[in-house]
XYZ file of C-alpha atoms in Angstrom:
685
model
C 294.764 -95.731 -37.619
C 294.441 -97.637 -34.339
C 292.719 -101.006 -34.359
C 290.445 -102.230 -31.578
C 292.256 -104.840 -29.450
C 289.719 -107.595 -30.175
C 289.925 -107.045 -33.939
C 293.730 -107.032 -33.703
C 293.629 -110.385 -31.885
C 291.563 -111.816 -34.730
C 294.000 -110.389 -37.273
C 296.826 -112.028 -35.355
C 295.012 -115.365 -35.578
C 294.637 -114.859 -39.329
C 298.377 -114.188 -39.614
C 299.044 -117.360 -37.651
C 296.724 -119.335 -39.926
C 298.495 -118.013 -43.027
C 301.870 -118.981 -41.563
C 300.652 -122.494 -40.741
C 299.207 -122.906 -44.237
C 302.549 -121.868 -45.735
C 304.279 -124.408 -43.461
C 301.875 -127.148 -44.595
C 302.602 -126.326 -48.226
C 306.367 -126.272 -47.736
C 306.158 -129.605 -45.962
C 304.218 -131.080 -48.863
C 306.681 -129.709 -51.425
C 309.587 -131.220 -49.472
C 308.208 -134.738 -49.770
C 309.802 -136.971 -52.399
C 307.631 -139.202 -54.553
C 309.213 -142.648 -54.210
C 306.771 -145.369 -55.188
C 307.385 -149.026 -55.775
C 307.729 -148.450 -59.511
C 307.721 -145.641 -62.071
C 303.939 -145.575 -62.442
C 303.406 -145.469 -58.681
C 305.994 -142.721 -58.328
C 304.317 -140.611 -61.001
C 300.915 -141.136 -59.387
C 302.289 -140.112 -55.998
C 304.018 -137.069 -57.518
C 300.737 -135.988 -59.107
C 298.921 -136.393 -55.792
C 301.560 -134.348 -53.970
C 301.416 -131.632 -56.624
C 297.627 -131.497 -56.324
C 297.931 -131.305 -52.549
C 300.458 -128.474 -52.790
C 298.203 -126.552 -55.161
C 295.288 -126.867 -52.755
C 297.443 -125.240 -50.059
C 298.189 -122.075 -52.031
C 296.992 -119.038 -50.094
C 294.771 -116.459 -51.792
C 295.842 -113.020 -50.524
C 292.577 -111.460 -51.770
C 290.563 -113.576 -49.341
C 290.888 -114.782 -45.764
C 291.339 -118.287 -44.473
C 288.247 -117.994 -42.278
C 285.008 -116.021 -42.329
C 283.446 -116.982 -39.014
C 283.959 -118.286 -35.517
C 281.916 -120.184 -32.973
C 282.550 -120.496 -29.251
C 280.939 -123.638 -27.856
C 280.415 -124.927 -24.364
C 282.707 -127.883 -23.716
C 280.654 -131.084 -23.627
C 282.835 -133.708 -21.969
C 280.481 -136.451 -23.109
C 281.125 -135.488 -26.729
C 284.749 -134.356 -26.637
C 285.997 -137.134 -24.374
C 287.738 -134.595 -22.138
C 288.384 -135.439 -18.499
C 285.378 -134.029 -16.589
C 287.596 -133.291 -13.627
C 289.944 -131.264 -15.821
C 287.185 -129.246 -17.512
C 286.589 -125.990 -15.707
C 282.998 -124.810 -15.239
C 281.814 -122.846 -18.227
C 284.890 -123.692 -20.291
C 284.643 -122.996 -24.014
C 286.110 -124.423 -27.195
C 286.705 -122.036 -30.082
C 286.523 -122.939 -33.770
C 287.372 -120.731 -36.735
C 285.374 -121.695 -39.851
C 286.924 -121.360 -43.306
C 287.141 -122.844 -46.796
C 289.876 -125.335 -45.891
C 291.409 -127.086 -42.910
C 294.588 -125.558 -41.472
C 296.498 -127.252 -38.664
C 299.586 -126.346 -36.636
C 302.745 -128.445 -36.405
C 301.213 -130.543 -33.616
C 298.180 -131.332 -35.751
C 295.776 -129.158 -33.784
C 293.250 -127.249 -35.920
C 293.810 -123.556 -36.521
C 290.948 -123.299 -39.069
C 288.150 -125.840 -39.537
C 286.835 -126.736 -42.997
C 283.275 -125.427 -43.440
C 282.252 -128.980 -44.361
C 283.408 -130.540 -41.073
C 280.694 -131.732 -38.713
C 281.574 -129.190 -36.038
C 280.959 -126.387 -38.583
C 277.288 -127.337 -38.861
C 276.545 -125.280 -35.749
C 277.903 -122.129 -37.419
C 275.137 -122.343 -40.011
C 272.250 -123.794 -38.017
C 272.572 -122.603 -34.422
C 269.828 -120.217 -33.304
C 268.417 -118.675 -30.147
C 265.830 -121.428 -29.882
C 268.330 -124.203 -30.734
C 271.835 -122.916 -29.912
C 273.511 -126.333 -30.418
C 275.887 -125.530 -27.585
C 277.069 -122.295 -29.258
C 277.549 -119.393 -26.876
C 278.800 -116.970 -29.494
C 278.773 -116.828 -33.292
C 281.075 -114.275 -34.881
C 281.026 -113.172 -38.530
C 283.923 -111.249 -40.024
C 283.875 -108.350 -42.424
C 286.531 -108.834 -45.091
C 288.089 -106.482 -47.615
C 290.788 -107.729 -50.000
C 292.108 -110.332 -47.574
C 291.994 -108.166 -44.452
C 289.624 -108.488 -41.504
C 287.862 -105.134 -41.230
C 285.087 -105.794 -38.718
C 283.207 -108.445 -36.798
C 279.677 -109.021 -35.554
C 278.736 -111.192 -32.592
C 275.569 -113.110 -31.792
C 275.284 -114.266 -28.170
C 272.909 -117.163 -28.669
C 272.576 -118.035 -24.963
C 272.025 -114.478 -23.756
C 268.238 -113.902 -23.428
C 268.745 -110.204 -22.935
C 270.378 -109.537 -26.299
C 268.086 -108.303 -29.064
C 267.881 -110.337 -32.239
C 268.822 -108.402 -35.340
C 269.919 -108.918 -38.892
C 273.574 -109.207 -39.773
C 274.978 -106.256 -41.700
C 278.047 -108.323 -42.585
C 275.875 -111.148 -43.912
C 273.759 -108.743 -45.947
C 276.860 -106.994 -47.240
C 278.404 -110.266 -48.410
C 275.205 -111.251 -50.251
C 274.945 -107.840 -51.941
C 278.667 -107.363 -52.596
C 279.157 -106.389 -56.270
C 280.448 -109.158 -58.449
C 282.204 -109.416 -61.783
C 283.155 -112.566 -63.614
C 282.015 -116.075 -62.686
C 279.688 -117.027 -59.854
C 281.380 -117.264 -56.463
C 280.875 -119.631 -53.550
C 278.495 -118.830 -50.677
C 280.201 -120.655 -47.811
C 280.041 -117.524 -45.661
C 276.318 -116.969 -46.228
C 274.727 -120.445 -46.294
C 271.361 -120.278 -44.533
C 270.016 -122.993 -42.190
C 267.506 -124.386 -44.686
C 270.218 -124.438 -47.353
C 272.669 -126.174 -45.025
C 270.185 -128.991 -44.385
C 270.165 -129.708 -48.125
C 273.932 -129.318 -48.513
C 274.617 -131.926 -45.813
C 272.056 -134.497 -46.993
C 273.407 -138.045 -46.986
C 275.141 -139.406 -50.081
C 272.457 -142.070 -50.522
C 269.677 -139.470 -50.654
C 268.437 -137.924 -53.877
C 267.198 -134.380 -53.300
C 264.978 -132.311 -55.606
C 265.093 -128.590 -54.857
C 262.206 -126.439 -56.079
C 263.794 -123.026 -55.766
C 262.346 -119.676 -56.723
C 264.660 -117.062 -58.299
C 267.318 -115.797 -55.921
C 266.976 -118.621 -53.385
C 270.466 -119.907 -54.145
C 269.447 -123.349 -55.404
C 272.350 -123.573 -57.865
C 274.859 -122.630 -55.182
C 273.254 -125.123 -52.806
C 273.627 -127.897 -55.382
C 277.292 -127.094 -55.984
C 278.048 -126.845 -52.291
C 276.325 -130.174 -51.737
C 278.690 -131.715 -54.295
C 281.648 -130.205 -52.435
C 280.345 -131.475 -49.084
C 279.741 -134.981 -50.445
C 283.272 -135.114 -51.848
C 284.573 -134.114 -48.418
C 282.421 -136.530 -46.406
C 282.584 -139.472 -48.852
C 285.869 -138.744 -50.613
C 287.026 -142.265 -51.391
C 283.649 -143.446 -52.644
C 282.885 -140.477 -54.884
C 286.426 -139.901 -56.125
C 286.283 -143.411 -57.531
C 282.723 -143.254 -58.913
C 282.827 -139.636 -60.133
C 280.652 -136.531 -59.782
C 279.034 -134.689 -62.711
C 277.345 -131.280 -62.937
C 274.834 -130.888 -65.794
C 273.698 -127.416 -66.843
C 271.461 -125.960 -69.557
C 274.171 -124.377 -71.727
C 277.865 -123.607 -71.884
C 277.417 -119.984 -70.766
C 275.781 -121.228 -67.572
C 278.565 -123.748 -66.939
C 281.207 -121.072 -67.477
C 279.300 -118.860 -65.028
C 279.337 -121.482 -62.258
C 282.648 -123.092 -63.215
C 284.759 -121.324 -60.576
C 282.657 -122.353 -57.557
C 283.866 -125.915 -56.986
C 287.564 -125.147 -57.680
C 287.314 -122.318 -55.126
C 286.129 -124.937 -52.648
C 289.068 -127.187 -53.478
C 287.203 -129.589 -55.791
C 288.834 -129.536 -59.226
C 287.998 -133.026 -60.513
C 284.234 -132.598 -60.945
C 283.097 -132.826 -64.564
C 280.721 -130.279 -66.128
C 278.560 -130.857 -69.217
C 275.448 -129.564 -70.908
C 272.708 -132.094 -71.560
C 273.502 -131.885 -75.292
C 277.218 -132.521 -74.718
C 276.397 -135.448 -72.481
C 274.134 -137.190 -74.971
C 275.387 -136.219 -78.412
C 277.178 -139.113 -80.116
C 276.447 -138.061 -83.722
C 276.745 -134.749 -85.588
C 273.562 -132.730 -85.037
C 272.478 -131.414 -88.433
C 268.689 -131.754 -88.325
C 265.981 -129.707 -86.629
C 262.678 -131.216 -85.535
C 259.363 -129.445 -85.545
C 258.131 -128.582 -82.050
C 255.535 -131.360 -82.272
C 258.100 -133.970 -83.326
C 260.582 -132.877 -80.644
C 257.899 -133.115 -77.937
C 256.928 -136.602 -79.119
C 260.547 -137.783 -79.239
C 260.896 -136.615 -75.649
C 257.829 -138.599 -74.532
C 258.571 -141.515 -72.196
C 256.535 -143.851 -74.432
C 259.462 -143.780 -76.845
C 261.463 -145.830 -74.331
C 259.041 -148.721 -74.810
C 259.032 -148.235 -78.585
C 262.833 -148.400 -78.662
C 262.913 -151.416 -76.352
C 260.673 -153.277 -78.776
C 262.739 -152.118 -81.742
C 265.933 -153.478 -80.207
C 264.580 -156.846 -79.096
C 262.645 -157.381 -82.327
C 265.982 -158.303 -83.898
C 266.115 -161.535 -81.898
C 264.746 -164.302 -84.154
C 263.394 -167.727 -83.279
C 265.565 -170.389 -84.939
C 264.119 -172.393 -87.820
C 267.035 -174.782 -88.186
C 269.085 -176.847 -85.785
C 272.654 -175.992 -84.814
C 274.946 -178.591 -86.406
C 278.552 -178.560 -85.151
C 281.142 -180.826 -86.853
C 283.845 -181.742 -84.332
C 286.302 -184.494 -85.116
C 284.419 -187.512 -86.468
C 281.131 -186.381 -84.929
C 278.427 -183.892 -85.824
C 276.708 -182.574 -82.774
C 273.156 -181.327 -83.286
C 271.123 -178.977 -81.073
C 267.473 -179.002 -82.254
C 265.766 -175.716 -83.147
C 263.177 -176.123 -80.368
C 265.954 -176.499 -77.787
C 267.691 -173.361 -79.104
C 264.321 -171.554 -78.940
C 264.033 -172.465 -75.252
C 267.530 -171.081 -74.618
C 266.681 -167.848 -76.472
C 263.423 -167.419 -74.571
C 265.158 -167.948 -71.230
C 267.821 -165.354 -72.071
C 265.157 -162.834 -73.101
C 263.509 -163.065 -69.705
C 266.659 -162.696 -67.581
C 266.445 -158.908 -67.449
C 269.953 -158.335 -68.832
C 270.892 -155.986 -71.659
C 270.653 -157.127 -75.275
C 274.412 -157.366 -75.816
C 275.059 -159.238 -72.560
C 272.411 -161.806 -73.473
C 273.887 -162.082 -76.979
C 277.275 -162.913 -75.490
C 275.642 -165.550 -73.265
C 273.953 -167.266 -76.201
C 277.141 -168.751 -77.686
C 278.132 -170.188 -74.288
C 274.660 -171.592 -73.708
C 274.754 -173.267 -77.129
C 278.218 -174.649 -76.331
C 276.904 -175.972 -73.023
C 274.088 -177.784 -74.844
C 276.694 -179.422 -77.098
C 278.772 -180.455 -74.062
C 275.764 -182.139 -72.475
C 275.406 -184.234 -75.617
C 279.105 -185.072 -75.507
C 278.758 -186.233 -71.913
C 275.728 -188.378 -72.749
C 277.828 -189.962 -75.531
C 280.466 -190.956 -72.956
C 282.993 -188.128 -73.412
C 284.416 -186.106 -70.511
C 284.758 -182.542 -71.866
C 285.963 -179.770 -69.560
C 285.583 -175.976 -69.529
C 288.302 -175.562 -72.154
C 286.267 -177.609 -74.603
C 283.175 -175.526 -73.895
C 285.119 -172.295 -74.487
C 286.510 -173.665 -77.750
C 283.014 -174.616 -78.932
C 281.619 -171.204 -77.982
C 284.405 -169.488 -79.949
C 284.085 -171.719 -83.002
C 283.068 -170.087 -86.277
C 280.053 -172.378 -86.664
C 278.562 -171.478 -83.267
C 279.322 -167.772 -83.623
C 277.801 -167.673 -87.095
C 274.694 -169.550 -85.973
C 274.301 -167.324 -82.865
C 274.645 -164.267 -85.078
C 271.710 -165.323 -87.237
C 269.521 -165.776 -84.163
C 270.822 -162.858 -82.094
C 272.611 -160.348 -84.366
C 275.014 -157.691 -83.122
C 273.434 -154.220 -83.224
C 274.640 -150.626 -83.334
C 272.421 -147.784 -81.975
C 272.381 -145.759 -85.198
C 271.344 -148.814 -87.210
C 268.400 -149.513 -84.907
C 267.110 -145.933 -84.956
C 267.806 -145.497 -88.673
C 265.673 -148.541 -89.476
C 262.943 -147.477 -87.063
C 262.529 -143.929 -88.412
C 262.903 -144.959 -92.042
C 260.813 -148.140 -92.201
C 257.020 -147.767 -92.029
C 256.421 -151.388 -91.046
C 259.217 -151.527 -88.454
C 257.862 -148.434 -86.700
C 254.294 -149.737 -86.856
C 255.330 -152.986 -85.168
C 257.367 -151.283 -82.464
C 254.750 -148.593 -81.770
C 251.677 -150.821 -81.885
C 249.414 -149.900 -78.959
C 251.781 -147.131 -77.867
C 251.538 -144.476 -80.599
C 248.590 -143.709 -82.867
C 249.087 -143.482 -86.625
C 249.362 -139.675 -86.632
C 252.143 -139.884 -84.045
C 253.944 -142.545 -86.039
C 253.704 -140.351 -89.126
C 255.240 -137.491 -87.137
C 258.221 -139.675 -86.207
C 258.929 -141.128 -89.652
C 261.431 -139.438 -91.920
C 259.602 -137.765 -94.780
C 262.486 -138.694 -97.026
C 264.656 -141.624 -95.967
C 268.413 -140.870 -96.101
C 270.515 -143.091 -98.313
C 272.647 -144.224 -95.376
C 273.247 -143.654 -91.683
C 276.153 -141.365 -92.564
C 273.913 -139.017 -94.528
C 271.167 -138.935 -91.875
C 270.434 -135.491 -90.477
C 270.167 -136.439 -86.825
C 268.442 -133.934 -84.531
C 269.131 -133.166 -80.865
C 266.060 -135.214 -79.924
C 267.378 -138.120 -82.035
C 270.614 -138.014 -80.011
C 268.576 -138.642 -76.852
C 266.857 -141.587 -78.538
C 270.236 -142.983 -79.596
C 271.371 -142.809 -75.982
C 268.264 -144.775 -74.967
C 268.966 -147.412 -77.632
C 272.565 -147.677 -76.497
C 271.399 -148.376 -72.949
C 269.053 -151.110 -74.166
C 272.079 -152.679 -75.821
C 274.645 -152.156 -73.048
C 274.242 -150.799 -69.523
C 275.303 -147.165 -69.098
C 278.002 -146.817 -66.391
C 276.743 -145.033 -63.283
C 278.459 -142.150 -61.509
C 278.466 -141.616 -57.765
C 276.528 -138.362 -57.864
C 274.966 -136.075 -60.454
C 273.948 -132.433 -59.959
C 271.257 -131.555 -62.505
C 270.390 -127.861 -62.778
C 267.406 -126.294 -64.569
C 265.846 -129.745 -64.516
C 262.345 -128.417 -65.178
C 263.291 -127.967 -68.838
C 264.229 -131.592 -69.510
C 261.950 -133.979 -71.360
C 261.092 -137.377 -69.861
C 263.555 -139.038 -72.248
C 266.322 -136.610 -71.254
C 265.575 -137.292 -67.594
C 265.847 -141.027 -68.261
C 269.268 -140.432 -69.808
C 270.460 -138.496 -66.751
C 268.984 -141.116 -64.428
C 271.007 -143.834 -66.139
C 274.154 -141.968 -65.183
C 273.315 -142.082 -61.482
C 271.400 -145.374 -61.385
C 273.554 -146.707 -58.545
C 274.372 -143.265 -57.139
C 272.347 -140.267 -56.041
C 271.387 -136.923 -57.517
C 270.746 -133.311 -56.615
C 267.986 -132.029 -58.891
C 267.590 -128.253 -59.074
C 264.937 -126.185 -60.788
C 261.870 -123.986 -60.697
C 258.646 -125.076 -62.367
C 257.782 -121.422 -62.971
C 260.930 -121.056 -65.101
C 260.163 -123.918 -67.482
C 260.631 -122.582 -71.014
C 260.717 -125.691 -73.216
C 257.592 -127.121 -74.847
C 258.100 -130.257 -72.732
C 258.803 -128.463 -69.431
C 257.451 -130.342 -66.441
C 254.542 -129.285 -64.253
C 255.277 -131.903 -61.588
C 258.480 -132.755 -59.764
C 257.006 -136.110 -58.784
C 256.691 -136.958 -62.482
C 260.225 -135.749 -63.213
C 261.689 -137.801 -60.382
C 259.879 -140.880 -61.647
C 261.366 -140.439 -65.131
C 264.777 -139.903 -63.515
C 264.428 -143.278 -61.847
C 264.374 -141.727 -58.364
C 260.677 -141.831 -57.388
C 261.572 -141.820 -53.690
C 263.685 -138.663 -53.976
C 263.046 -136.040 -51.321
C 261.573 -132.737 -52.539
C 262.663 -129.540 -50.761
C 261.232 -126.067 -51.399
C 263.341 -122.908 -51.145
C 261.185 -119.781 -51.300
C 263.246 -117.236 -49.351
C 265.017 -115.050 -51.873
C 268.473 -113.828 -50.851
C 269.741 -112.743 -54.259
C 266.790 -110.949 -55.860
C 265.556 -107.775 -54.129
C 261.908 -107.286 -53.182
C 261.022 -104.669 -55.806
C 262.309 -106.890 -58.598
C 260.773 -110.151 -57.403
C 257.399 -108.519 -56.741
C 257.389 -107.049 -60.240
C 258.241 -110.372 -61.887
C 255.790 -112.294 -59.672
C 252.893 -110.523 -61.383
C 253.410 -113.055 -64.188
C 252.943 -116.126 -61.977
C 249.105 -116.412 -61.992
C 249.065 -116.515 -65.801
C 252.006 -118.871 -66.320
C 252.159 -121.079 -63.201
C 248.838 -120.930 -61.374
C 248.977 -122.331 -57.867
C 252.731 -121.819 -57.478
C 253.514 -119.564 -54.526
C 255.400 -116.336 -55.079
C 258.940 -116.151 -53.661
C 259.635 -113.801 -50.772
C 262.695 -111.576 -50.656
C 264.249 -111.464 -47.184
C 266.735 -108.717 -47.926
C 266.340 -105.376 -46.180
C 267.626 -103.544 -49.254
C 264.567 -103.425 -51.564
C 266.708 -102.881 -54.655
C 265.800 -100.604 -57.511
C 263.359 -100.994 -60.392
C 263.151 -98.546 -63.326
C 260.606 -99.018 -66.115
C 260.977 -96.548 -68.957
C 259.081 -96.178 -72.198
C 261.217 -94.839 -75.046
C 260.503 -93.947 -78.665
C 261.444 -96.872 -80.893
C 264.039 -94.889 -82.853
C 265.759 -93.869 -79.603
C 265.672 -97.261 -77.901
C 269.241 -98.354 -78.627
C 270.666 -94.945 -77.727
C 268.845 -95.039 -74.397
C 270.124 -98.565 -73.734
C 273.715 -97.515 -74.422
C 273.289 -94.539 -72.118
C 271.876 -96.713 -69.332
C 274.721 -99.217 -69.640
C 277.332 -96.438 -69.738
C 276.006 -94.842 -66.535
C 275.715 -98.197 -64.784
C 279.266 -99.186 -65.734
C 280.633 -96.223 -63.779
C 279.875 -98.182 -60.601
C 281.428 -101.504 -59.563
C 279.480 -104.663 -60.252
C 278.375 -106.811 -63.170
C 275.832 -105.715 -65.781
C 273.702 -108.020 -67.882
C 272.034 -106.627 -70.999
C 269.298 -109.134 -71.830
C 267.630 -108.879 -75.222
C 265.708 -111.043 -77.666
C 268.102 -113.377 -79.470
C 267.502 -111.688 -82.821
C 268.565 -108.289 -81.429
C 271.907 -109.389 -79.984
C 274.011 -108.243 -83.010
C 272.405 -104.780 -83.067
C 272.849 -104.261 -79.332
C 276.443 -105.505 -79.364
C 277.254 -103.180 -82.273
C 275.635 -100.204 -80.531
C 277.750 -100.784 -77.419
C 280.914 -101.189 -79.499
C 280.200 -97.963 -81.391
C 280.310 -96.109 -78.077
C 283.466 -97.869 -76.907
C 281.747 -99.929 -74.194
C 283.706 -103.146 -73.762
C 281.461 -106.142 -73.296
C 281.264 -109.914 -73.457
C 278.832 -111.911 -75.547
C 277.187 -114.975 -74.052
C 275.805 -117.824 -76.131
C 274.386 -121.308 -75.717
C 277.694 -122.880 -76.735
C 280.112 -120.488 -75.057
C 280.472 -118.031 -72.203
C 282.493 -114.855 -71.834
C 281.950 -114.005 -68.187
C 285.117 -112.002 -67.495
C 283.636 -108.633 -68.491
C 281.755 -106.116 -66.419
C 279.136 -105.880 -69.174
C 277.686 -108.940 -70.904
C 275.150 -109.014 -73.735
C 272.874 -111.966 -73.040
C 270.397 -113.558 -75.482
C 267.098 -114.173 -73.705
C 267.356 -117.905 -74.424
C 270.654 -118.111 -72.510
C 269.823 -116.006 -69.436
C 268.522 -118.838 -67.270
C 270.658 -119.503 -64.201
C 272.820 -116.386 -64.618
C 272.856 -113.436 -62.238
C 274.172 -109.886 -62.457
C 274.321 -106.975 -60.029
C 272.374 -104.851 -62.474
C 270.248 -105.947 -65.423
C 268.942 -103.970 -68.400
C 266.100 -105.681 -70.257
C 265.222 -104.458 -73.730
C 261.670 -104.796 -75.075
C 260.010 -107.481 -72.902
C 257.125 -107.985 -75.356
C 259.529 -108.925 -78.149
C 261.236 -111.445 -75.879
C 257.910 -113.036 -74.930
C 256.633 -113.076 -78.522
C 259.679 -115.053 -79.697
C 258.434 -118.146 -77.828
C 256.013 -120.664 -79.381
C 253.097 -119.863 -77.046
C 251.992 -117.253 -74.525
C 252.693 -119.291 -71.401
C 256.248 -120.107 -72.481
C 256.756 -116.464 -73.427
C 255.696 -115.284 -69.968
C 257.925 -117.877 -68.330
C 260.877 -116.715 -70.405
C 260.124 -113.172 -69.298
C 259.919 -114.251 -65.660
C 263.383 -115.780 -65.985
C 265.069 -112.692 -67.370
C 263.353 -110.256 -65.001
C 264.750 -112.180 -62.026
C 268.438 -112.115 -62.997
C 269.144 -108.860 -61.103
C 270.786 -108.917 -57.671
C 270.408 -105.174 -57.036
C 268.844 -103.200 -59.881
C 266.563 -103.875 -62.855
C 265.976 -101.440 -65.715
C 263.267 -102.222 -68.277
C 263.346 -100.255 -71.545
C 260.475 -100.611 -74.006
C 258.852 -98.951 -76.992
C 256.098 -101.538 -77.447
C 253.301 -102.097 -74.953
C 254.315 -104.299 -72.046
C 252.512 -107.629 -71.555
C 249.240 -106.930 -69.791
C 250.420 -108.652 -66.602
C 253.231 -106.076 -66.312
C 251.304 -103.040 -67.471
C 251.301 -100.157 -64.951
């Protein structure tokens, strides 16, 4: 089959880019790692290996997905104005990585480079110097088509991009993929926000907020590589299934050293064997507990009742109790952590002794002061005034001692709240304590009162609407000197402590000046699906605007009532028929029904994965998804079984409707709802 000359020229450029990438890799592999010593050599060898791996070509994809032709601006490029011909143009191919020729000239530009910004943001009204924007159709690593937008031609009609729409709607299987070819202008503004800026993204279902957050991390690592590589970047998600779902995005963008963790994995330092009541868990997540714990920690500092007496040689040096009390009070008001102040106390006591030595005519130096500070007498005395603490000891005493809790909570918690916190039966020891997930968050808070939590350079926090104030404080500690990208949707809050205000959440995070962005254009969820799910919004999130789908393809919605004894058979039939077409399928059911549904699919020979809060199995075409795990996932086609049962499993009606809203908006193309029970009244025909 003949190929149009222009398309063939673009294919030739792709072949050239592949050849240059192979040359870059061979050049890297030919380098020898000779450092100044063995450690340096091994470090250099590791860096070269990593570099070589990043230059491996993926034959199933292309090295570029777009092109821009820009008017040459001699003021910007530095070109000789006399040498620039009128109307001359510079051409840039935009891809996932930078590829250069042997002379160092770019063949493909990294999508994160500054010049690539125009590919995403240029428009008819603000062309940014772009004469032409070209998007490429791609099939298994081959360029199959292209579309051009002539941004400076007033006579050309403005239309939607079939290639762009096709890429968004392309069937997917396995983990989430990157969206570098489809980033929209409002998304690009967020992605390229400065490293010092904390951004909170309120994003309705299908607006791509998770992808935006991940791509922002990739852009930051590109633009501020040295700073963030040293400080570290962390992605926090709601569960392991979600992290497995998104885990391939950053490596596909060349960023393999970003850590991923659930909030539980991040904060759990003890075995979790206890379960709190909803009321107790909500209270333990209340920000007032930070003040209670602060008091509990610092209550261990005691005012001295006796003087420090230090025998040294023929002398006994004495520091009066009132002088020690002044030192203790000064250390308490310095604003440092408990442990840092405790370490200072011995040196301050030693300094007081040295002053007495000097007044007696001696000439002690720093070595004498260090020896005094390290002496057993001073350390023992300092320990009685300012004892060493361990987080579990502090919390164990607080939850098990009526009087200790009453003192720490005085004026902060009423008696009924204190009773809710106290252990009904005090464990014999810390080792036998049945710590809960909420206790683990409190332990993290105590640990930070004792010693400062190290800060990362940047944290991406997804599904942030579900975090309690105390959990948000814990995340904020990990980016106290860095920045954060906070992602979520208030309408999808499904925990009893879910936030109703991003301003409040940002305050608990320690980023009250964070910038809040709203994404309400849905690219992933089709109109029929989002309009159906949006019927729940007035009852569960009054005042929150409904998202708008901007896709031309309206998608498909099927709602079918089935006799209860035929429900599983109908589900199996629907999944079987759907699996005949390419694309992923999510079967979302109430948690309690997962075993029955999985068994029914197995009985009919339908291979499937099983997702859970602590694991993901995203390599199958069909996945059975508990309703509690569905948040943040997306599938080409979704089958939802018995919405009323899913909603009824939550502790209250509003949370139940929010859970339902989440699962109804997981479909990228088609949603099938099967039910025997009456639907919630908001969804009734």
